[in-house]
Structure formats: C-alpha cells, structure tokens
Amino acid sequence: MPPLTSYSVSLVALLLISTGAPHAQTQIQDQTQPQNQTKPQGSANDPRYVEGSGLRTAVDDDYGLHVVLDDGRPVYVMVTDQAHGDGLAPLDSCYDRCLEEWPLVTVRGDVQDLQLGEGMDPALVDVSDWEDEQVLLYSGQPLFLFFRDEPGQPPAGQEIFSFGGYWALISPQGEPIRTGIVPEADRN
C-alpha cells in the first residue's frame, strides 16, 4: 500500500464529510471561513443573536455563582482590555465568525420587562443599540452565549481566549469571573 499523501488525507476527509461525519465537516468549514470580517446586519432570525427574556443566577462547582439566561445557559462577557486582549470594545472585536461561536444576547421591547431572578440587580441591566439590535448589557458589558453550552450544563466557554479577548462568566455583582487564564483586573 502506498504511503498517505496530503491528497489522500484530503480525499479521506471528503469521504468522511459525504458520509455524515459531523466533526470532519466542522473542521473543514472552520478552515474555509474568510479571514476578512465584516460587521453583520441585525436580524431576528440571525443565529448570531439570541433573544433573552430573563436573567437569573446559577452555581457551578468550579466557577461559583454566575449569571445565566432564564433557560439556564450561561452568559459571558468579553475582556479585551487586559494582557493580550486587542484593546477594542467587545462589540468592535466580535463580529462574523465570532458571533457564530459567541452569539449576542438581545432583547425585544422594554428592558424593564426583562424577568430577573433573585440576586440580580435591576440597576445593572441596560441595552445598547448596535447594528439594528438591542444588545443586553449587564454592568455596562454586552452579554454573549457560547455555542457549545447547553441549558443546565456546566459552562464550557469560561477561560477561552479568542477573537481578541478573554471570555468570562459574569457575577451577579457585574464583575467578570476571573479564573484560569482570564487576567486579573488592573488596579490603579
């Protein structure tokens, strides 16, 4: 049998895709994403935006008390202004492919109608108009979901560095939960 070449490896990957192997398909799609990103135009049916109807808290053994959507999916903030972050505002750092992996939490209607669970501070809840969407803010920070998180499951997005920043759960007090590689806040 002749040795495997890059051509034969590509052929094997193509065969895996055509037979429905989901991981091979994801890897191939990830490699073909365009490198130049453009900002999205908002849409209620756009998977880069997830409408939230409420916030509450949940407890995780590793990360403690943190904010989740009413369906139990954890919400995250993007820390871009420390260590190796790109220094841009999160809404300037995260668009296109980033929003596919980290969809923004949006709201329709009045933010005062948002259901808040025990321990949530209504004074920290606000919205920002961005790209024809009302992005939900907590303590002035846009909220994101991680595409691999499932309701009621442990957070999978904490401590990830991607798209110019660190991803961190947020506490009910409005502070990023800084564990692992997420840098401590600058103390001036």
XYZ file of C-alpha atoms in Angstrom:
188
model
C 0.000 0.000 0.000
C 1.469 3.419 -0.929
C 2.091 5.981 1.856
C -0.618 8.555 2.606
C -0.146 11.889 0.911
C -1.876 15.198 1.591
C -4.088 14.394 -1.402
C -5.194 11.082 0.088
C -5.779 12.697 3.507
C -7.979 15.317 1.811
C -9.832 12.549 -0.016
C -10.427 10.728 3.283
C -11.752 13.956 4.831
C -14.047 14.452 1.849
C -15.347 10.891 2.210
C -15.977 11.446 5.922
C -17.960 14.574 5.127
C -20.050 12.845 2.483
C -20.869 10.016 4.910
C -22.067 12.459 7.565
C -19.155 12.509 9.996
C -20.004 15.766 11.823
C -16.559 16.539 13.288
C -14.787 16.325 9.950
C -17.380 18.629 8.402
C -16.940 21.197 11.162
C -13.154 21.163 10.788
C -13.364 21.658 7.039
C -15.860 24.503 7.386
C -13.687 26.200 10.024
C -10.711 26.168 7.642
C -12.683 27.781 4.830
C -14.025 30.786 6.769
C -12.994 34.096 5.219
C -10.261 35.911 7.075
C -11.604 39.413 6.448
C -14.588 40.043 8.671
C -17.432 42.442 8.039
C -19.915 43.617 10.613
C -23.315 41.882 10.461
C -26.649 43.475 9.823
C -29.112 42.643 12.597
C -31.983 40.238 12.074
C -34.394 38.473 14.414
C -33.723 35.184 12.564
C -29.948 35.565 12.606
C -28.166 32.872 14.693
C -25.589 35.477 15.735
C -28.210 36.945 18.052
C -30.160 35.118 20.763
C -33.160 36.823 22.272
C -33.258 36.672 26.056
C -36.386 37.057 28.167
C -34.769 36.886 31.584
C -31.630 36.582 33.670
C -31.069 34.602 36.843
C -28.174 33.050 38.720
C -26.736 29.562 38.797
C -23.952 27.948 40.796
C -21.118 25.929 39.286
C -18.671 23.852 41.350
C -15.668 25.386 39.583
C -16.799 28.984 38.990
C -19.331 29.711 41.738
C -22.341 31.974 41.378
C -22.792 33.401 37.869
C -25.459 34.857 35.579
C -27.435 32.653 33.175
C -30.341 33.192 30.784
C -33.737 32.120 32.008
C -33.261 28.786 30.169
C -30.081 28.032 32.168
C -27.439 28.832 29.522
C -24.535 30.808 30.996
C -23.820 34.307 29.720
C -20.324 35.671 29.195
C -18.547 38.977 28.834
C -15.521 39.607 26.655
C -12.481 41.063 28.431
C -10.408 42.837 25.769
C -8.553 45.473 27.747
C -6.084 43.318 29.697
C -2.938 41.343 28.996
C -3.027 40.212 25.357
C -6.517 41.500 24.521
C -6.876 43.665 21.427
C -7.968 46.721 23.442
C -11.119 47.234 21.360
C -14.628 47.369 22.752
C -16.205 43.863 22.716
C -18.757 44.854 20.057
C -15.875 46.017 17.838
C -13.880 42.820 18.449
C -16.632 40.262 17.956
C -18.470 40.001 14.640
C -18.931 37.499 11.780
C -17.320 34.226 12.812
C -17.002 35.361 16.410
C -20.773 35.920 16.597
C -21.337 32.432 15.230
C -19.454 30.998 18.213
C -20.412 33.709 20.713
C -23.909 34.988 19.784
C -25.018 38.233 21.401
C -27.935 38.234 23.830
C -30.586 40.645 22.573
C -33.965 41.813 23.819
C -37.154 42.979 22.142
C -39.273 45.680 23.692
C -38.660 47.399 27.007
C -35.706 46.183 29.067
C -37.849 46.842 32.157
C -39.972 43.835 31.105
C -36.978 41.508 31.388
C -37.526 38.900 34.104
C -34.774 38.988 36.751
C -34.163 36.210 39.220
C -33.186 36.560 42.855
C -29.804 38.187 43.334
C -29.893 40.076 40.046
C -29.514 43.868 40.303
C -32.005 45.692 38.025
C -29.811 48.815 38.166
C -27.099 46.864 36.258
C -29.405 45.857 33.372
C -29.485 48.008 30.246
C -29.417 47.744 26.447
C -27.246 49.164 23.707
C -28.472 49.748 20.169
C -25.976 48.062 17.854
C -26.369 47.011 14.219
C -30.194 47.196 14.393
C -30.297 45.042 17.534
C -30.909 45.822 21.207
C -27.944 44.114 22.861
C -28.471 43.206 26.509
C -25.906 44.743 28.868
C -25.128 43.835 32.448
C -22.991 46.322 34.331
C -22.355 48.088 31.019
C -20.965 44.947 29.357
C -22.586 43.233 26.354
C -23.672 39.670 27.099
C -22.770 36.718 24.892
C -23.563 32.994 24.852
C -21.131 30.232 23.883
C -22.365 27.976 21.081
C -21.269 24.782 22.868
C -23.165 25.491 26.091
C -26.378 23.628 26.778
C -29.067 24.654 29.286
C -28.326 23.329 32.759
C -24.847 22.019 31.840
C -21.523 23.308 33.242
C -20.166 26.367 31.404
C -17.860 25.399 28.526
C -16.763 28.913 27.480
C -15.038 30.145 30.640
C -11.290 30.852 30.269
C -11.224 30.838 26.466
C -9.078 33.407 24.649
C -10.315 34.089 21.126
C -11.262 36.914 18.773
C -9.158 39.469 20.648
C -10.252 38.832 24.210
C -10.811 36.551 27.167
C -14.273 35.089 27.732
C -15.528 35.128 31.301
C -18.732 34.362 33.118
C -20.219 37.350 34.904
C -21.151 37.554 38.570
C -24.490 38.959 39.779
C -22.470 41.979 41.006
C -21.485 42.687 37.387
C -17.836 41.609 37.542
C -16.164 39.132 35.166
C -15.329 35.898 36.973
C -11.557 35.746 36.633
C -10.263 32.178 36.765
C -7.559 30.300 34.892
C -6.105 32.383 32.079
C -8.516 35.330 32.500
C -6.253 38.125 33.794
C -6.986 39.994 36.995
C -8.391 43.490 36.627
C -5.866 46.311 36.540
C -5.757 48.010 39.908
C -4.991 51.723 39.613
